[in-house]
mmCIF file of C-alpha atoms and ligand atoms in Angstrom:
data_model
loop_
_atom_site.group_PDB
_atom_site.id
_atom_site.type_symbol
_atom_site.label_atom_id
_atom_site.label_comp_id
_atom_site.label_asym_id
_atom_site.label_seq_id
_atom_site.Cartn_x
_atom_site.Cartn_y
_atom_site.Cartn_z
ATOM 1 C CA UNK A 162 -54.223 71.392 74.884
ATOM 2 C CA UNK A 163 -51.581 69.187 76.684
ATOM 3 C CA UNK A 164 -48.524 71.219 77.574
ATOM 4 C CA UNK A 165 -45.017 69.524 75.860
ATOM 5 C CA UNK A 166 -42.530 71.803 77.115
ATOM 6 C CA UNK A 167 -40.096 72.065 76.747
ATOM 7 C CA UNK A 168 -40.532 70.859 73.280
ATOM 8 C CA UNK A 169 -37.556 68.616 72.510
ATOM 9 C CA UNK A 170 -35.627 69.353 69.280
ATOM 10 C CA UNK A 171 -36.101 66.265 66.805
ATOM 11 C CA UNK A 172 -32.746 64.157 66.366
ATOM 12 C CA UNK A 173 -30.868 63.715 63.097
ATOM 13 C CA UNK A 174 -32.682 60.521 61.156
ATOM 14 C CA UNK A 175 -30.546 60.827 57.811
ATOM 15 C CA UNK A 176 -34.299 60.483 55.542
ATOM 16 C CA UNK A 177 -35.628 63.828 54.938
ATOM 17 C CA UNK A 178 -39.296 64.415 56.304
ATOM 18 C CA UNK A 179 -38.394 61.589 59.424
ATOM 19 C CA UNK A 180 -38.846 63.878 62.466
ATOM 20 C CA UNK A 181 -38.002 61.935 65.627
ATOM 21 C CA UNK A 182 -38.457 63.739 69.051
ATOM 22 C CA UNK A 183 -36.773 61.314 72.384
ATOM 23 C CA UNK A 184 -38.784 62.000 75.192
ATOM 24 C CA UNK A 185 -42.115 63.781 74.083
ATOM 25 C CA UNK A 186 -43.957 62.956 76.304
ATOM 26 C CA UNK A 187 -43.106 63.075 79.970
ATOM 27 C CA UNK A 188 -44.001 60.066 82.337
ATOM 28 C CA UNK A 189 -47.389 61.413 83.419
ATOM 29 C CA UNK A 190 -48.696 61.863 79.858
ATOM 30 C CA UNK A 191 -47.271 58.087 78.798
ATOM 31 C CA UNK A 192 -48.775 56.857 82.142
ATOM 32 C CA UNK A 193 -52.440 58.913 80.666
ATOM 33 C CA UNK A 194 -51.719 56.970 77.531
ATOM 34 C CA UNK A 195 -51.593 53.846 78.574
ATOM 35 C CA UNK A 196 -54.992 54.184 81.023
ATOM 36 C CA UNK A 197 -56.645 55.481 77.343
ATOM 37 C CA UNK A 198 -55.592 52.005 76.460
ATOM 38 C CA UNK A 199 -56.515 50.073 78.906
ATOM 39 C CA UNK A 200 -59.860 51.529 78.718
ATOM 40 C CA UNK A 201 -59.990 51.510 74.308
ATOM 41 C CA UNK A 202 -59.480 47.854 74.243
ATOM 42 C CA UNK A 203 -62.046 46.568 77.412
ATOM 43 C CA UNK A 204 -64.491 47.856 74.549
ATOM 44 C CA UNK A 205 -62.558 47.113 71.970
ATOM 45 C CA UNK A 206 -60.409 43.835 72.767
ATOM 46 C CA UNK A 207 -56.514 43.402 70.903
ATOM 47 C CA UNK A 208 -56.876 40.788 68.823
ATOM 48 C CA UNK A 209 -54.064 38.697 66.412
ATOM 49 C CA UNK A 210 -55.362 40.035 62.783
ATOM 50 C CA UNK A 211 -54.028 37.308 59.591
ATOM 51 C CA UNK A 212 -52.739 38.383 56.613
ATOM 52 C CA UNK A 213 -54.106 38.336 53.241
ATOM 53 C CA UNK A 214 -51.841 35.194 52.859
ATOM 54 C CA UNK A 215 -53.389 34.300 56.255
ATOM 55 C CA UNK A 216 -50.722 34.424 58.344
ATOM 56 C CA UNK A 217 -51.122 35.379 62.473
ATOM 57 C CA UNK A 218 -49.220 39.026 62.798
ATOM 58 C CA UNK A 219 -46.911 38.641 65.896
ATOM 59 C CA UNK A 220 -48.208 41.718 67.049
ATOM 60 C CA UNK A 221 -51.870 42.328 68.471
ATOM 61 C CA UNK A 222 -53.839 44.643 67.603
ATOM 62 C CA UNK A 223 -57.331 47.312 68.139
ATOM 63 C CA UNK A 224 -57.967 50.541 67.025
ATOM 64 C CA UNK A 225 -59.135 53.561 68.336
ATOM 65 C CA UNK A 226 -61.515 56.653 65.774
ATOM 66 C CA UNK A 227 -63.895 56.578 63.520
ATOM 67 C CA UNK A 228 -61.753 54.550 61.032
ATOM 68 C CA UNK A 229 -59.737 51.271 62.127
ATOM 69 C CA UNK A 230 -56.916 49.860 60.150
ATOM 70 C CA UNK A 231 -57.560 46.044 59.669
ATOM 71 C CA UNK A 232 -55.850 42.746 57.961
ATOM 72 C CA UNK A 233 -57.801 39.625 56.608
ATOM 73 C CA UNK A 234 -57.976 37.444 53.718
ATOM 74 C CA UNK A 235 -59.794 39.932 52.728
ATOM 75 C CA UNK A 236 -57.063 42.411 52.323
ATOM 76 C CA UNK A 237 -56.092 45.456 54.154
ATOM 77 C CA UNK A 238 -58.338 48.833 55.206
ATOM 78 C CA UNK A 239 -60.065 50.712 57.121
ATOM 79 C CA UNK A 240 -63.068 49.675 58.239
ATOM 80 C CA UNK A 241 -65.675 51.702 61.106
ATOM 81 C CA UNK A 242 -66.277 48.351 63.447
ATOM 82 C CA UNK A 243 -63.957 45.721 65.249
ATOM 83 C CA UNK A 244 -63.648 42.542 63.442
ATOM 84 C CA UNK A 245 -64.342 40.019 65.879
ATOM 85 C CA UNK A 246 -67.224 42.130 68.108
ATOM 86 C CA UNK A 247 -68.949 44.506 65.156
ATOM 87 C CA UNK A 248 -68.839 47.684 67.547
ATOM 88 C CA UNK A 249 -67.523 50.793 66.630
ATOM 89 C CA UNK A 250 -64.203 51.615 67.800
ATOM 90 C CA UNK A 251 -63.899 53.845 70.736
ATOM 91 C CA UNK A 252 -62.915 57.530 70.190
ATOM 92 C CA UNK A 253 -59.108 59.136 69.931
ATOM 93 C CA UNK A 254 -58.406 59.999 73.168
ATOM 94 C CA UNK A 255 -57.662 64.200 73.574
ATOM 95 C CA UNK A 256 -53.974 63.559 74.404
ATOM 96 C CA UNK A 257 -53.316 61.998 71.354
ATOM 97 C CA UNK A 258 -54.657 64.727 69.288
ATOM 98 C CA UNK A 259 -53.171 67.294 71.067
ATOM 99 C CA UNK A 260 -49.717 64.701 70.414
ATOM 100 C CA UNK A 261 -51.165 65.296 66.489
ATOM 101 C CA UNK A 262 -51.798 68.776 66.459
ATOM 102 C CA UNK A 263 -48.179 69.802 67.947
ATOM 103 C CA UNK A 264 -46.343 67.033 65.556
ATOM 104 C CA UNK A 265 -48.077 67.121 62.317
ATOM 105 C CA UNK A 266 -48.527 70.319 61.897
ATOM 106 C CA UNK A 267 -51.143 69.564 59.265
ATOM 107 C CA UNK A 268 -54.961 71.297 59.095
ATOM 108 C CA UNK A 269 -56.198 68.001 59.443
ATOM 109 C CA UNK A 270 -57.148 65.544 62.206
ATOM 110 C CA UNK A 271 -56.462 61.981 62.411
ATOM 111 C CA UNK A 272 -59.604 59.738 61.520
ATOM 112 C CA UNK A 273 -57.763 56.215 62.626
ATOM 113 C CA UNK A 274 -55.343 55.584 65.974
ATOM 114 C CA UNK A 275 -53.634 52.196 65.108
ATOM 115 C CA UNK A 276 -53.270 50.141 68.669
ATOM 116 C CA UNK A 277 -49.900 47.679 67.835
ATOM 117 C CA UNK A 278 -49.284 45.727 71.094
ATOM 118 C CA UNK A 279 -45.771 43.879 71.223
ATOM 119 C CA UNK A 280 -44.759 41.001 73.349
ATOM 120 C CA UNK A 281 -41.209 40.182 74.070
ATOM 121 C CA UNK A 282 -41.352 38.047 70.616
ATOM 122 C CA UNK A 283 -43.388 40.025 68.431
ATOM 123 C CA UNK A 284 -42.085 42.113 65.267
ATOM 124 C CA UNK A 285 -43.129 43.515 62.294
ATOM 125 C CA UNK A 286 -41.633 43.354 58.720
ATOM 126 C CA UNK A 287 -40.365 46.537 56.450
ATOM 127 C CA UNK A 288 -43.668 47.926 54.976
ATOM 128 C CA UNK A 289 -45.018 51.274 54.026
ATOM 129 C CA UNK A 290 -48.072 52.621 54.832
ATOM 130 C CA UNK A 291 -50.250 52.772 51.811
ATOM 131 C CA UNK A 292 -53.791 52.080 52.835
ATOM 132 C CA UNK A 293 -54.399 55.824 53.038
ATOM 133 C CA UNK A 294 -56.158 57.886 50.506
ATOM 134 C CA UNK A 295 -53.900 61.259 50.863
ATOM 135 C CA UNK A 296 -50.203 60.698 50.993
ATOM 136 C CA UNK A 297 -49.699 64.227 51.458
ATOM 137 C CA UNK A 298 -50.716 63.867 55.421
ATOM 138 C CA UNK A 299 -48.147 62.809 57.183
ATOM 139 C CA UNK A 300 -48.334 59.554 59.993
ATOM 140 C CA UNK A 301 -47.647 60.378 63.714
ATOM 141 C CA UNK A 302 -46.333 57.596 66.244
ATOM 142 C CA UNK A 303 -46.095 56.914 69.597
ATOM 143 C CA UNK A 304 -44.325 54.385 71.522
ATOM 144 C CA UNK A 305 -44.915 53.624 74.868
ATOM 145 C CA UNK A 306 -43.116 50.524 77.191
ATOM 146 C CA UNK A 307 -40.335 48.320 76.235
ATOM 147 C CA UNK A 308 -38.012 50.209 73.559
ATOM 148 C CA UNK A 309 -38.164 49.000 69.869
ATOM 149 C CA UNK A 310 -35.699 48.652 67.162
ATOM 150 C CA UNK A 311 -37.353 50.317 64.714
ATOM 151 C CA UNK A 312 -36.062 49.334 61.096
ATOM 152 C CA UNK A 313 -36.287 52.396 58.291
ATOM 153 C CA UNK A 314 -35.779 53.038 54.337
ATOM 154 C CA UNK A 315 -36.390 55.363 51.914
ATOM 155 C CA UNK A 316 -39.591 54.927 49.763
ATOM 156 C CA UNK A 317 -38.046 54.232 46.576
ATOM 157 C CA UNK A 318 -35.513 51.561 48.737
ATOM 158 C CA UNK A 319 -31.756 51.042 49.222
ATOM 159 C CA UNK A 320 -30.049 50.763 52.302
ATOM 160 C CA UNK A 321 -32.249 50.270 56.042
ATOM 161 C CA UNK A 322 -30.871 51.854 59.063
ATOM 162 C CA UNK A 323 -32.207 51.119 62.715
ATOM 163 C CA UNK A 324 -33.048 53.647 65.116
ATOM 164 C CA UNK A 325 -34.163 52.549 68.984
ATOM 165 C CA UNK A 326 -37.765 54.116 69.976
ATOM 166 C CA UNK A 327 -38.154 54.013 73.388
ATOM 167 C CA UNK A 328 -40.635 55.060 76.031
ATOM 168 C CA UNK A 329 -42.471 58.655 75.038
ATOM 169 C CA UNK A 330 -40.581 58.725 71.797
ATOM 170 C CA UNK A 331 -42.805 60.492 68.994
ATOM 171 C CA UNK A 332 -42.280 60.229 65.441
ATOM 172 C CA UNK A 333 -43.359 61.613 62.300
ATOM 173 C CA UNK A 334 -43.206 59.955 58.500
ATOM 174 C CA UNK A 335 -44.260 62.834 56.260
ATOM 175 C CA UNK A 336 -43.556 64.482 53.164
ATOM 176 C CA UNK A 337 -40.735 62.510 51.483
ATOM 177 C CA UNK A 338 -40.881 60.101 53.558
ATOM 178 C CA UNK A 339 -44.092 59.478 54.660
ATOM 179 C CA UNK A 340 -44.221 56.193 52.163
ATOM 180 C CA UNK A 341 -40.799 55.160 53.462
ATOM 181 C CA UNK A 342 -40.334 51.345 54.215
ATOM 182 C CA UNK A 343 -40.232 50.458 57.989
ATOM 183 C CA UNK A 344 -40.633 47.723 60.491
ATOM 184 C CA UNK A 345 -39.535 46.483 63.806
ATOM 185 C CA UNK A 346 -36.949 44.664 64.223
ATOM 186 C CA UNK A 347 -36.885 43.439 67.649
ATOM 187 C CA UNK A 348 -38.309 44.622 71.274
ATOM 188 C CA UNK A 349 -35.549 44.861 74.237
ATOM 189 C CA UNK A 350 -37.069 42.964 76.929
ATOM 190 C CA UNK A 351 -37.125 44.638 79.950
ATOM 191 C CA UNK A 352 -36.016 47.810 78.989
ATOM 192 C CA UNK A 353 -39.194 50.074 80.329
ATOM 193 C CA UNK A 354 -40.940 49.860 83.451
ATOM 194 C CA UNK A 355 -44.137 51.619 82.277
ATOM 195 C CA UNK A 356 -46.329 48.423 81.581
ATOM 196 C CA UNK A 357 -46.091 45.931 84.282
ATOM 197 C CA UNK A 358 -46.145 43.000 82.812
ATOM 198 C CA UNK A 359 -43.308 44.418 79.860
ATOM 199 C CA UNK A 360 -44.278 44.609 76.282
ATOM 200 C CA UNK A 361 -44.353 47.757 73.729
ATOM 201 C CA UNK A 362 -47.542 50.217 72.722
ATOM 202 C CA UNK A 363 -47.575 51.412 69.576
ATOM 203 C CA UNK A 364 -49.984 53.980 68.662
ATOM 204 C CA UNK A 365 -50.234 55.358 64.822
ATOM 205 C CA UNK A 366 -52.641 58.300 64.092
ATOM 206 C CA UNK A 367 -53.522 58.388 60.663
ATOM 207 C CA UNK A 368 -55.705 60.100 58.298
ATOM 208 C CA UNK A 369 -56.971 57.292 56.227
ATOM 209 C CA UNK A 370 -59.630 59.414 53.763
HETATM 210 C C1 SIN B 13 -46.553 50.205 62.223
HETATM 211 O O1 SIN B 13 -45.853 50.496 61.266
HETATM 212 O O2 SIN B 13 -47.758 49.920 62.132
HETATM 213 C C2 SIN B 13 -45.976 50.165 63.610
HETATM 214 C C3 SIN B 13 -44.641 50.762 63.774
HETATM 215 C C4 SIN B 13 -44.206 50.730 65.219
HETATM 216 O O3 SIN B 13 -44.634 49.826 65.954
HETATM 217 O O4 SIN B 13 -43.425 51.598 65.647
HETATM 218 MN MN1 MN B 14 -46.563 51.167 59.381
#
């Protein structure tokens, strides 16, 4: 189990059941991180998924688990192989489910990891995640590089607020407000040196049956 002392206390979010710890992770672990990644998507390659409406996401994308999340004409799911090379996805790596076990605090283990990769330009608009079979389990996040403004609202709606999610920032959406709307807003260019050539990781453990 990956030591995360000393555990941070999670800030003040204003939506009941947003936990959001600054600084989970210390540079070592988000440096581990991003090596899982690098190795996950040489077998597993980020690709731009389309909407059902068939529109190109900003954001790229892969998955790591037994269960990746993906977008098509088709719809949304989960599905066990990438879309564009039909092999299974490769397997969570042991940091993030230690990241899981210490955040969640659920019985459960994730079955999907979510790989987001964000260029300078790319966003992503308010939307909850519903693709999941138990709402009950909460979401875990991790962002790693350039900081995000990350976009939140309750699940039944009314007013957003921002929040900025920078480098080793873990957050969890659970019980009320694991089907809370959010999105990003914008990536501040520049703002991390953890990825060389800039851009923002996002990784989102899930349990999706
Ligand atoms: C997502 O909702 O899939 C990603 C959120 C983020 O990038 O922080
Ligand atoms: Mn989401």
């Amino acid at each position: 189990m990956a030591d995360f002392s000393p555990l941070p206390v999670p800030v003040p979010t204003g939506l009941d059941g947003f936990l959001l710890w600054p600084e989970f992770l210390n540079l070592d672990q988000q440096k581990q991180l991003v090596e899982s990644v690098r190795d996950g998507i040489r077998i597993a390659p980020l690709y731009r998924p389309v909407t059902p409406a068939g529109r190109p996401f900003s954001v790229r994308m892969s998955n790591f688990g037994p269960l990746g999340w993906v977008s098509d004409r088709e719809g949304y799911r989960y599905q066990p192989h990438h879309p564009q090379t039909g092999h299974a996805w490769p397997p969570i790596p042991d940091l993030l489910l230690d990241i899981w076990k210490a955040t969640a605090r659920h019985p459960r283990l994730p079955d999907a990891c979510l790989i987001n990769f964000y260029d300078a330009d790319a966003k992503m608009g308010l939307h909850q995640d519903k693709d999941e079979a138990d709402f009950s389990v909460p979401v875990v996040s991790v962002s790693l590089g350039d900081t995000a403004v990350f976009r939140y609202a309750p699940p039944e709606g009314g007013p957003s607020r921002t929040v900025k999610l920078s480098s080793g920032h873990v957050c969890v959406l659970g019980s009320k407000a694991r089907l809370a709307r959010h999105g990003i807003d914008r990536i501040l260019d520049g703002s991390s040196q953890l990825l060389p050539r800039g851009g923002r990781i996002n990784l989102t453990l899930r349990v999706a049956r």
